[in-house]
XYZ file of C-alpha atoms in Angstrom:
527
model
C -14.005 59.993 222.266
C -13.870 63.307 224.485
C -12.074 62.837 227.793
C -13.077 64.581 230.972
C -9.575 66.623 230.471
C -10.248 67.453 226.957
C -13.605 68.835 227.801
C -12.461 70.990 230.923
C -9.545 72.308 228.497
C -12.626 74.079 226.722
C -15.047 74.475 229.484
C -17.040 77.956 229.485
C -17.309 77.487 233.549
C -15.594 80.020 235.515
C -13.256 77.159 237.549
C -11.932 76.007 234.649
C -11.417 79.299 233.013
C -9.402 80.180 235.938
C -7.826 76.772 236.343
C -6.759 77.303 232.718
C -5.166 80.628 233.460
C -3.308 79.318 236.531
C -2.002 76.217 234.483
C -0.211 78.788 232.178
C 1.807 79.652 235.017
C 3.707 76.519 235.278
C 3.476 75.385 231.110
C 7.190 75.828 230.955
C 8.527 74.973 234.201
C 6.884 72.878 237.298
C 6.801 74.718 240.643
C 10.278 74.038 242.520
C 8.288 73.799 245.836
C 6.573 70.457 244.118
C 2.720 71.781 244.106
C 0.566 74.890 243.261
C -0.636 76.735 246.692
C -3.796 78.094 246.741
C -4.134 80.967 249.685
C -7.132 82.362 251.179
C -7.046 85.086 253.833
C -9.064 85.554 256.983
C -8.951 88.981 259.669
C -10.517 87.548 262.712
C -11.354 91.027 263.765
C -15.188 89.760 264.304
C -17.067 86.366 264.292
C -16.864 84.601 260.557
C -19.209 85.648 258.270
C -20.461 83.541 255.356
C -18.513 85.777 252.775
C -15.190 83.701 254.232
C -16.980 80.738 253.729
C -17.357 81.935 249.752
C -13.920 82.603 249.498
C -12.529 79.211 250.425
C -15.684 77.399 248.589
C -15.113 79.190 245.442
C -11.252 78.809 245.721
C -11.781 74.834 246.264
C -13.544 74.874 243.070
C -10.884 76.340 240.993
C -8.490 74.144 242.795
C -10.565 71.122 242.300
C -10.986 72.369 238.332
C -6.994 72.322 238.135
C -6.901 69.232 239.305
C -8.914 68.108 236.426
C -6.459 69.579 234.097
C -3.177 69.132 235.427
C -1.251 66.526 237.412
C 0.648 69.180 239.629
C 0.018 68.294 243.202
C -2.158 71.340 245.112
C -2.146 73.025 248.515
C -4.759 74.994 250.272
C -3.539 77.621 252.938
C -6.204 79.288 255.142
C -4.688 81.725 256.497
C -5.706 83.948 259.758
C -4.412 87.413 259.989
C -4.569 87.062 263.792
C -1.513 89.309 264.791
C -3.610 92.550 263.549
C -4.195 95.188 266.295
C -7.670 94.997 266.966
C -8.996 98.592 265.569
C -12.566 98.419 266.779
C -15.021 96.253 269.097
C -17.414 94.311 267.157
C -21.133 95.002 268.009
C -22.085 91.778 268.159
C -20.056 90.061 270.752
C -20.297 90.055 274.903
C -17.889 91.813 277.239
C -17.639 95.228 275.312
C -15.827 96.867 277.829
C -13.199 94.101 278.120
C -12.706 94.357 274.555
C -12.378 98.174 274.757
C -9.531 98.125 277.590
C -7.701 95.831 274.803
C -8.157 98.057 271.806
C -4.668 97.887 269.616
C -3.651 94.717 270.866
C -2.925 91.603 268.504
C -6.150 89.714 268.181
C -4.081 86.677 270.129
C -3.320 88.912 273.150
C -6.722 90.299 273.413
C -8.901 87.945 276.140
C -11.748 86.118 274.982
C -15.153 87.952 275.565
C -16.988 84.420 275.482
C -14.296 82.559 277.934
C -13.712 79.575 275.805
C -10.395 80.012 274.161
C -6.896 81.962 275.160
C -7.747 84.746 272.976
C -10.288 86.241 270.797
C -8.209 85.500 267.741
C -8.158 81.672 268.894
C -11.865 81.978 269.415
C -12.498 83.343 265.787
C -10.054 81.134 264.266
C -11.909 77.988 265.998
C -15.331 79.240 264.908
C -13.820 79.702 261.228
C -12.239 75.831 261.114
C -15.550 74.756 262.959
C -17.522 76.143 259.629
C -15.176 75.009 257.160
C -14.879 71.319 258.619
C -18.768 71.322 258.337
C -18.587 71.517 255.004
C -15.514 68.767 254.511
C -12.534 71.569 252.971
C -9.828 70.027 252.766
C -7.189 72.884 253.916
C -4.192 73.564 256.082
C -4.514 76.252 259.007
C -1.915 78.839 259.229
C -1.706 81.518 261.792
C -0.130 84.777 261.474
C 0.970 84.805 265.021
C 2.547 81.573 264.511
C 4.083 82.596 261.350
C 5.692 85.488 262.995
C 6.733 84.330 266.263
C 8.050 80.825 264.961
C 10.793 82.566 262.455
C 9.016 81.376 259.447
C 8.884 84.659 258.359
C 11.976 86.054 259.558
C 13.707 85.838 256.015
C 11.313 87.645 254.560
C 10.975 90.468 257.209
C 14.826 90.605 257.132
C 14.585 91.173 253.528
C 11.830 93.615 253.866
C 14.275 95.650 256.181
C 17.115 95.535 253.401
C 14.698 96.564 251.199
C 12.812 99.107 253.425
C 13.023 102.285 250.934
C 11.666 99.950 247.584
C 8.447 99.204 249.763
C 8.092 102.324 251.169
C 8.150 103.874 247.308
C 5.470 101.683 246.626
C 3.416 102.612 249.654
C 4.110 106.223 250.005
C 2.864 106.948 246.097
C -0.527 105.358 247.282
C -0.823 107.312 250.124
C -2.367 111.109 250.640
C 0.195 113.371 251.728
C -0.743 114.034 255.787
C -0.539 109.665 256.071
C 2.924 110.131 254.105
C 4.347 111.844 257.028
C 3.967 109.090 259.878
C 3.635 105.812 257.350
C 6.028 102.787 257.838
C 5.280 99.362 256.650
C 6.692 98.144 259.934
C 4.212 98.267 262.915
C 6.291 97.737 266.331
C 4.229 96.020 269.282
C 5.360 97.857 272.095
C 7.696 95.778 274.574
C 5.531 96.868 277.605
C 1.761 97.425 276.755
C 1.343 94.656 274.097
C -0.190 97.453 271.610
C 0.412 97.606 267.704
C 1.605 101.121 267.132
C 1.195 103.160 264.159
C 4.060 105.682 265.113
C 6.938 106.797 262.393
C 10.059 104.890 262.208
C 13.059 107.041 262.988
C 15.902 104.143 261.423
C 15.802 100.884 260.069
C 19.350 99.038 260.175
C 19.001 96.289 257.875
C 22.647 94.991 258.660
C 21.289 94.221 262.195
C 17.741 93.807 261.156
C 16.197 96.545 263.596
C 14.223 99.159 263.764
C 14.288 102.050 265.912
C 11.001 104.538 267.144
C 9.670 106.438 269.584
C 6.429 105.364 271.445
C 3.288 107.796 272.294
C 5.494 108.916 275.438
C 8.399 110.065 273.462
C 10.788 106.958 274.719
C 12.962 105.122 272.299
C 13.079 102.046 271.405
C 14.838 99.565 269.455
C 13.664 96.131 268.226
C 14.580 93.419 265.901
C 11.994 92.894 263.262
C 12.397 89.131 263.669
C 10.679 86.803 265.967
C 6.953 88.249 266.230
C 8.119 91.780 268.092
C 7.416 93.770 264.793
C 4.541 92.990 262.018
C 3.809 94.703 258.753
C 1.373 96.665 257.866
C -1.570 95.018 256.185
C -0.913 95.915 252.614
C 2.778 94.896 253.113
C 1.835 91.874 255.202
C -0.162 90.731 251.999
C 2.543 91.082 249.323
C 5.114 89.781 251.853
C 3.081 86.477 252.463
C 2.812 85.977 249.191
C 6.226 85.819 248.589
C 7.279 84.257 251.897
C 4.800 81.368 250.829
C 5.497 81.282 246.865
C 1.560 81.652 246.975
C 0.208 80.584 243.416
C -3.287 81.884 243.691
C -5.349 84.108 246.079
C -8.552 85.423 245.128
C -10.276 88.324 247.261
C -13.348 90.868 246.896
C -13.616 93.809 245.062
C -12.916 96.257 247.741
C -9.072 94.814 247.304
C -9.178 95.501 243.731
C -7.099 98.966 243.955
C -4.684 97.425 246.040
C -3.600 94.586 243.744
C -0.484 96.621 242.597
C 0.734 97.498 245.612
C 0.578 93.589 246.616
C 2.377 92.503 243.893
C 4.966 94.958 243.661
C 5.717 94.008 247.232
C 5.966 90.943 246.314
C 8.407 91.183 243.545
C 10.634 93.916 245.599
C 10.827 90.647 248.411
C 11.871 88.094 245.563
C 8.680 86.750 245.037
C 6.699 85.839 242.165
C 3.352 87.482 242.074
C 0.146 85.206 242.138
C -2.654 84.961 239.729
C -5.445 86.481 241.031
C -9.550 86.298 241.247
C -11.467 89.390 242.115
C -14.983 88.404 243.340
C -17.935 90.961 243.813
C -19.232 91.778 247.479
C -22.082 90.298 249.211
C -24.930 92.684 250.264
C -27.335 92.877 252.824
C -31.099 93.675 253.131
C -30.369 97.523 252.615
C -28.029 96.922 249.423
C -24.944 97.231 252.141
C -21.581 95.297 252.475
C -21.910 92.746 254.878
C -19.737 93.150 257.578
C -17.751 91.036 260.582
C -17.948 94.129 262.975
C -21.511 94.969 262.288
C -22.819 91.453 261.952
C -25.379 92.078 259.054
C -26.035 89.655 256.276
C -26.217 85.912 257.160
C -23.761 83.602 259.337
C -23.019 80.071 258.312
C -24.980 78.954 261.263
C -28.012 80.945 260.328
C -28.227 79.386 256.523
C -28.119 75.605 258.074
C -30.829 76.323 260.214
C -33.019 76.377 257.122
C -31.600 74.632 254.359
C -28.486 72.002 253.627
C -24.841 72.618 253.217
C -24.992 71.868 249.252
C -27.719 75.044 248.836
C -25.055 77.480 249.928
C -22.420 76.090 248.084
C -24.799 76.629 244.993
C -25.037 80.537 245.973
C -21.410 80.903 246.191
C -21.081 79.271 242.617
C -23.665 81.593 241.001
C -22.078 84.695 239.071
C -19.028 85.420 241.427
C -18.382 88.867 239.491
C -21.736 90.169 240.100
C -22.972 91.450 243.408
C -25.267 89.522 245.183
C -28.061 90.270 247.732
C -27.263 88.024 250.726
C -30.632 88.043 252.454
C -33.286 85.351 254.046
C -35.185 85.505 251.060
C -32.518 84.219 248.606
C -32.462 80.452 250.233
C -35.377 78.651 249.067
C -34.541 79.728 245.592
C -31.190 78.680 246.216
C -32.382 75.430 247.499
C -34.703 74.509 244.497
C -32.119 76.052 242.000
C -29.501 73.344 243.115
C -32.200 70.301 242.908
C -33.047 71.645 239.446
C -29.405 71.269 238.777
C -29.429 67.798 240.179
C -32.064 66.433 237.998
C -30.580 67.927 234.730
C -27.116 66.572 235.583
C -27.476 62.506 234.347
C -29.100 63.507 230.899
C -26.288 66.249 230.096
C -23.197 65.949 227.763
C -19.779 65.904 229.248
C -19.561 69.525 228.359
C -22.639 70.687 229.966
C -21.915 68.524 233.152
C -19.073 70.445 233.482
C -21.087 73.862 233.489
C -23.291 72.459 235.566
C -22.766 74.103 239.092
C -23.462 70.614 240.858
C -20.159 68.917 239.294
C -18.060 71.475 241.254
C -20.078 70.972 244.505
C -19.737 67.734 244.380
C -16.227 67.165 242.756
C -17.894 65.266 239.843
C -19.564 62.614 242.225
C -23.132 64.221 241.834
C -25.912 62.565 243.912
C -29.148 62.337 242.605
C -32.437 64.561 243.643
C -35.006 62.851 245.798
C -36.814 66.177 246.171
C -40.248 65.647 244.567
C -41.955 68.462 245.903
C -39.786 71.784 245.357
C -38.930 73.915 248.287
C -41.106 76.867 247.619
C -44.039 74.444 247.386
C -43.293 72.928 250.874
C -43.305 76.505 252.476
C -46.667 77.235 251.040
C -48.194 73.964 252.250
C -46.605 74.711 255.386
C -48.526 77.840 255.395
C -52.294 76.166 254.267
C -51.501 73.086 256.673
C -50.378 75.093 259.882
C -47.736 72.268 260.399
C -45.801 72.542 263.314
C -43.084 69.985 262.388
C -42.232 67.973 259.344
C -44.306 65.133 260.148
C -47.191 67.192 259.588
C -46.338 67.682 255.896
C -45.647 64.270 255.302
C -49.373 63.157 255.337
C -49.800 65.343 252.245
C -46.435 64.354 250.353
C -47.442 60.607 250.734
C -50.485 61.193 248.971
C -48.769 63.419 246.443
C -45.969 61.129 245.855
C -47.037 57.636 247.160
C -43.564 56.334 246.583
C -41.783 58.702 248.817
C -40.932 58.371 252.561
C -38.632 59.925 254.884
C -36.351 56.717 254.885
C -36.304 56.619 250.728
C -36.230 60.449 250.319
C -33.959 61.949 253.185
C -33.566 65.023 250.703
C -36.763 65.817 251.284
C -37.066 64.571 254.634
C -34.703 67.084 255.392
C -35.934 69.796 253.244
C -39.776 69.435 255.057
C -38.191 70.010 258.579
C -36.286 73.045 257.009
C -39.263 74.335 255.633
C -41.386 74.556 258.785
C -38.767 76.341 260.433
C -38.232 78.665 257.681
C -42.333 79.534 257.253
C -42.465 79.806 261.144
C -39.837 82.346 261.213
C -40.083 84.282 257.842
C -43.462 83.706 256.200
C -45.937 83.766 258.689
C -44.861 87.036 260.230
C -45.132 88.485 257.102
C -48.115 87.074 255.578
C -50.884 89.585 254.484
C -54.259 87.980 252.897
C -56.451 90.024 250.936
C -60.318 90.101 250.325
C -60.756 89.291 246.341
C -62.245 91.967 244.272
C -65.704 91.478 242.205
C -63.647 89.930 239.185
C -61.307 87.754 241.279
C -64.133 86.512 243.609
C -65.783 85.130 240.414
C -63.226 83.430 239.146
C -62.242 82.007 242.603
C -66.073 80.788 243.023
C -65.466 79.208 239.489
C -62.541 77.573 240.125
C -63.708 75.897 243.500
C -66.924 74.981 241.616
C -64.444 73.024 238.901
C -62.713 71.490 241.537
C -66.137 70.225 243.064
C -66.952 68.786 239.473
C -63.148 67.245 239.330
C -63.238 63.626 238.692
C -60.332 62.550 237.319
C -56.633 61.899 239.840
C -55.155 64.937 241.260
C -52.626 65.479 238.037
C -50.660 68.526 238.658
C -50.333 69.328 235.030
C -54.249 69.187 234.346
C -54.724 71.042 237.228
C -52.955 73.392 236.217
C -53.899 73.873 232.647
C -57.551 74.014 234.533
C -56.648 76.882 236.882
C -55.091 78.390 233.367
C -57.933 78.076 231.838
C -60.460 79.915 234.566
C -57.936 82.913 234.321
C -58.545 83.222 230.756
C -62.234 82.564 230.793
C -62.521 85.511 233.292
C -60.649 87.788 231.120
C -57.156 88.339 233.297
C -54.849 89.755 230.924
C -51.709 89.217 231.608
C -52.351 85.727 233.198
C -49.553 86.509 235.789
C -52.709 88.883 237.564
C -54.760 86.007 237.943
C -51.855 83.758 239.589
C -51.177 86.371 241.925
C -54.854 87.158 242.807
C -54.420 83.016 243.959
C -51.348 83.813 245.796
C -52.383 86.866 247.891
C -55.963 85.797 248.652
C -55.218 82.329 249.351
C -51.742 82.245 250.613
C -51.036 85.715 252.032
C -48.146 85.849 249.427
C -47.484 87.918 246.434
C -45.519 85.023 244.846
C -46.054 81.152 244.881
C -45.920 78.017 243.272
C -47.207 76.082 240.004
C -50.841 76.429 241.271
C -52.012 73.118 239.665
C -49.095 71.230 241.551
C -50.226 72.822 245.034
C -53.550 71.668 244.489
C -52.213 68.146 243.991
C -50.268 68.220 246.849
C -52.620 70.105 249.262
C -55.551 67.954 247.991
C -58.662 68.998 245.769
C -61.133 69.168 248.787
C -58.791 70.732 251.132
C -58.216 73.396 248.139
C -61.947 73.824 248.293
C -62.130 74.236 251.799
C -59.367 76.969 251.345
C -61.093 78.909 248.789
C -64.574 78.788 250.778
C -62.492 80.249 253.858
C -61.204 83.051 251.729
C -64.134 83.889 249.976
C -65.960 84.034 253.625
C -63.418 86.938 254.791
C -62.014 84.468 257.325
C -58.541 84.612 255.891
C -58.547 88.592 255.696
C -55.258 89.995 257.383
C -56.868 92.210 259.986
């Protein structure tokens, strides 16, 4: 009999493929630190966006897959680069003038424009942790400010001073000539202004662990590289952190991929072993642009959770991580329905198929049953024609369609009904465009109404679908997709819609006939 571990060792699901690659790292010798360390990084220069969640979600999926195939303990660190200087002011936060006055200061030295935390960095860190806790991630949070100032990073920083020329050789090879003239891997923090300085370093004293530099006013300063008085530029910082923490795995976006040799090289110069990497494609907004914390384009975690349950977002993140994906409002209904399709399929699948099912990775193998007897897309259409203002307005129709269902016995469906009403009101209703049917369409829709009037069988979704299908064929629609699109555009004010037989069964035969009468009379046509 095939065991779970056996199946996982051959599974083509990407979390298991990555987990097996990581396992080879320790096939000869277990990690001296006693565990395998996964890391995700976060730049708190703006409010956390959904891509940050995706990075932690995907890393966690690989971590859990690793735990299936190995008995080596694991840890996940979420590292915040909150000592970075604030290079620009995010557009989507208050008190812009206050933030402009604190440009170039470490984020944990910039006042919180929301007035809730000691600093802007602390505020964004708290936002990140709240988001991650919402999803039940198991992680250890680590702050760059604390890492530098506590002395935990000091041994690596002293080694960076000792091997300064080797680090600079790696970095200078990647820079344009103009940038080479002023570049240093060390960024001093000005003792008076508190700003992160991008100035040439005049001298590095490896024996004393000090650097000498002139500030913008031409005054010379000497600072120790330890104790949080100096920080590393972000690329050297990336590799140095890997070396200092002995990181085994880190994933990052495609925009970092060209820097991988730099990160790896600096990690090795500082005595570390480069980690395993996974590069994912970027999320795009509705215009095909990369989503950005500073611009605030794309969806936030809170925005997604206003219209769908957390599992649908995890499902979206699981799908094809190496393919760029458009992350906009219209992906939510599709993610909800596909997630529940996978839940329904799971119990009948073989162990091998289950390990390839996204819901296994979302729920760590403890996969719940789906009670969504009505798809989310159908709920949206029902909200449209029923004019429902809250989920209670949908339940009368749902009960008639599925008499065994109730908010108590079908909590996922009840929750989805509430989300559907909100989503319809905010995104569907403002964009509906009803049109009048042409002559051919009018004849077919009248025929459909007449057949519904004569219908004396139970409102079975499949039988009704066959009847709607037959009407389209009888009236010469080719392809039949044109017939269904006409129904959606004339009756629902949309270009796409549900299986229409299922819609009739849910909404009601008489109600659908009345809807047809209103459409044919011109009552629905958008002015």
